[in-house]
Tab-separated table of C-alpha atoms in Angstrom:
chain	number	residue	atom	x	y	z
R	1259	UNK	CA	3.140	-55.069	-33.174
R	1260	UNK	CA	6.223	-56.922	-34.799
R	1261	UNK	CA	8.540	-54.749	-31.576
R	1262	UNK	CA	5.927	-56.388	-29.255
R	1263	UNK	CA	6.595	-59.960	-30.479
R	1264	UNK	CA	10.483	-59.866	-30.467
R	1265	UNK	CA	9.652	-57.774	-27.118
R	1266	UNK	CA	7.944	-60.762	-25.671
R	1267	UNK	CA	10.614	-63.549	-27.450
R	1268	UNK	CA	13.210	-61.847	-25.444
R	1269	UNK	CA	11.640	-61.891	-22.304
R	1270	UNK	CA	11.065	-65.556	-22.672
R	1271	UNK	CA	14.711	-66.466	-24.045
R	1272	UNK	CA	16.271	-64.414	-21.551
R	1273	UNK	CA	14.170	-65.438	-18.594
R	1274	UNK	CA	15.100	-69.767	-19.669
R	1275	UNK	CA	18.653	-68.530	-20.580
R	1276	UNK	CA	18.967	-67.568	-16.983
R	1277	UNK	CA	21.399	-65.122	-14.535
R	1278	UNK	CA	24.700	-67.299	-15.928
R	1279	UNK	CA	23.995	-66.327	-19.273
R	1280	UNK	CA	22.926	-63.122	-18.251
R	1281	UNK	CA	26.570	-61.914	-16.696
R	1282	UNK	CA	27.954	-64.030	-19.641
R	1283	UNK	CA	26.494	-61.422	-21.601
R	1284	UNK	CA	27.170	-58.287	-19.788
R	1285	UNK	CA	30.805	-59.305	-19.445
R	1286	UNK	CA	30.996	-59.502	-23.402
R	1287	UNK	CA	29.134	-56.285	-23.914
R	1288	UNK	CA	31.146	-54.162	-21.497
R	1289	UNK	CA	34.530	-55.647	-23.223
R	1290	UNK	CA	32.979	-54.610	-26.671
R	1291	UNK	CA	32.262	-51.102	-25.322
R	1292	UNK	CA	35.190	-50.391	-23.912
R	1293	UNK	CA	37.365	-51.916	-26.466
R	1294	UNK	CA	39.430	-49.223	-28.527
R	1295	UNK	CA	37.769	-49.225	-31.835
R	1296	UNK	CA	34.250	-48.804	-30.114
R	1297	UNK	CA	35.693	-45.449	-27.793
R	1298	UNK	CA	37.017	-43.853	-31.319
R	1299	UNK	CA	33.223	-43.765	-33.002
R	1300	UNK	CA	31.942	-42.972	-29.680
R	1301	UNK	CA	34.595	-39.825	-29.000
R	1302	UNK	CA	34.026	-39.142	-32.720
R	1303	UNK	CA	30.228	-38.723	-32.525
R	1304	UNK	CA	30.355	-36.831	-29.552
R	1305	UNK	CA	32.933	-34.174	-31.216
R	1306	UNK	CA	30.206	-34.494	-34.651
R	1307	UNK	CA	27.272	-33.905	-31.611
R	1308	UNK	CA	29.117	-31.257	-30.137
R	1309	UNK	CA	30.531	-29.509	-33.588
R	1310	UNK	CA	27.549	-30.134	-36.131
R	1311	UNK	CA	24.519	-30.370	-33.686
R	1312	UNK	CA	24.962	-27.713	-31.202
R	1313	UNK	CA	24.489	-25.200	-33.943
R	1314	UNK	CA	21.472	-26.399	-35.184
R	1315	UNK	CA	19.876	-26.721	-31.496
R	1316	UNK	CA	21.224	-23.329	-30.037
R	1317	UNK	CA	19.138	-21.878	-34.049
R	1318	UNK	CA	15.795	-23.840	-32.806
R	1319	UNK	CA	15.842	-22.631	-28.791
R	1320	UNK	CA	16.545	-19.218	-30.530
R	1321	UNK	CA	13.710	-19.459	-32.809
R	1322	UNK	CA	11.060	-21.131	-30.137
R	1323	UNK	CA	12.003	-18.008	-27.972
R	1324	UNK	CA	11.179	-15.636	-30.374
R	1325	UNK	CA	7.993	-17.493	-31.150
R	1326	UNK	CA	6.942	-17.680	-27.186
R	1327	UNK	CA	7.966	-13.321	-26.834
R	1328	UNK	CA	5.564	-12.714	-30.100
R	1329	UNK	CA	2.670	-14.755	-29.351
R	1330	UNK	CA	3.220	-13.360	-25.664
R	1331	UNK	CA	3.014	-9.913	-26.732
R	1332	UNK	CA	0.390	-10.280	-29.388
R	1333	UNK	CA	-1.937	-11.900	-26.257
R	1334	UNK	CA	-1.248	-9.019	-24.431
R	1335	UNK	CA	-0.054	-10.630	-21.407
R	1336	UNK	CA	1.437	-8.633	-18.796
R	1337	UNK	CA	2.026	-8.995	-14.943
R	1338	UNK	CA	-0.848	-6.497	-13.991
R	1339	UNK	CA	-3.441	-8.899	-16.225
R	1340	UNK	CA	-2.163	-11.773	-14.606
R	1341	UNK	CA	-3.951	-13.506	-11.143
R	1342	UNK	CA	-7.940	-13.475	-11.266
R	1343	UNK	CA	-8.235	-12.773	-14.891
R	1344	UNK	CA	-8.788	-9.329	-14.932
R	1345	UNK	CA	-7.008	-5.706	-15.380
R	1346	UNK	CA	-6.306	-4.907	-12.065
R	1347	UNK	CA	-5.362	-1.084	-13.564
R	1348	UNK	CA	-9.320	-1.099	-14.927
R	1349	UNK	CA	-10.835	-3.869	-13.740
R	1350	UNK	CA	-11.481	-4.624	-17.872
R	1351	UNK	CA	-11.082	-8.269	-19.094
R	1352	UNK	CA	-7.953	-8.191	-20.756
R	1353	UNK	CA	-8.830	-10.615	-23.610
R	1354	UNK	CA	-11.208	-7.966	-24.622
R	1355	UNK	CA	-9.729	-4.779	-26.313
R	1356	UNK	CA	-11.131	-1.797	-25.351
R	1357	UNK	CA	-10.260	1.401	-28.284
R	1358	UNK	CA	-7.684	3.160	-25.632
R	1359	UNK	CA	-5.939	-0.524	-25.694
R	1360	UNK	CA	-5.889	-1.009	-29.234
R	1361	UNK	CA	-3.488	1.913	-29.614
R	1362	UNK	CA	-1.269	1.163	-26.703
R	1363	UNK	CA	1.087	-2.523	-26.015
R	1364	UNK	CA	0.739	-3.107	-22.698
R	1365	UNK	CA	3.686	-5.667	-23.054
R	1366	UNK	CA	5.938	-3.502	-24.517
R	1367	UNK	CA	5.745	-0.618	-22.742
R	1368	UNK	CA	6.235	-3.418	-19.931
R	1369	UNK	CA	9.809	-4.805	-21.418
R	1370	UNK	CA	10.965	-1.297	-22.694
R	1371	UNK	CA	14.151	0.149	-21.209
């Protein structure tokens, strides 16, 4: 609620403040940025992004894909079960296992080399 309000304050300051004040502003700002001490934190976070936080998002894609390949293979999903819903090797709902399926992994017999 309270982002809302200084949302809405402003939109009304800026809009009475005008286009003047408005390049008046962006003129300042873009000096700022590009002023020296501003481009050393901004290479410096970007070497602490690329150093510190690269790691740690290269460990969670890792660990999301191992997630996705195990649920994958635990719902039995392979590219003969896949269309109209059914086996097309048996005709069989494939959400349903059948005794011959229990024993067998239809996904991994699938991805083995």
């Amino acid at each position: 609620m309270s982002f809302l309000v200084g949302l809405a304050a402003g939109y009304v300051l800026g809009a009475r403040a005008g286009k003047q004040r408005y390049e008046q502003i962006k003129t300042v700002s873009g000096k700022v940025w590009q002023s020296q001490p501003v481009q050393k934190q901004v290479a410096a976070a970007k070497e602490s992004a690329r150093t510190k936080a690269a790691p740690v998002v290269a460990d969670f894609v890792a660990d999301a894909a191992k997630a996705t390949s195990e649920k994958l293979r635990a719902s039995r999903t392979v590219p003969s079960q896949v269309g109209d819903g059914r086996d097309r090797t048996t005709g069989a709902d494939p959400w349903v296992a059948s005794s011959a399926a229990r024993d067998e992994d239809p996904w991994g017999s699938a991805t083995r080399r």
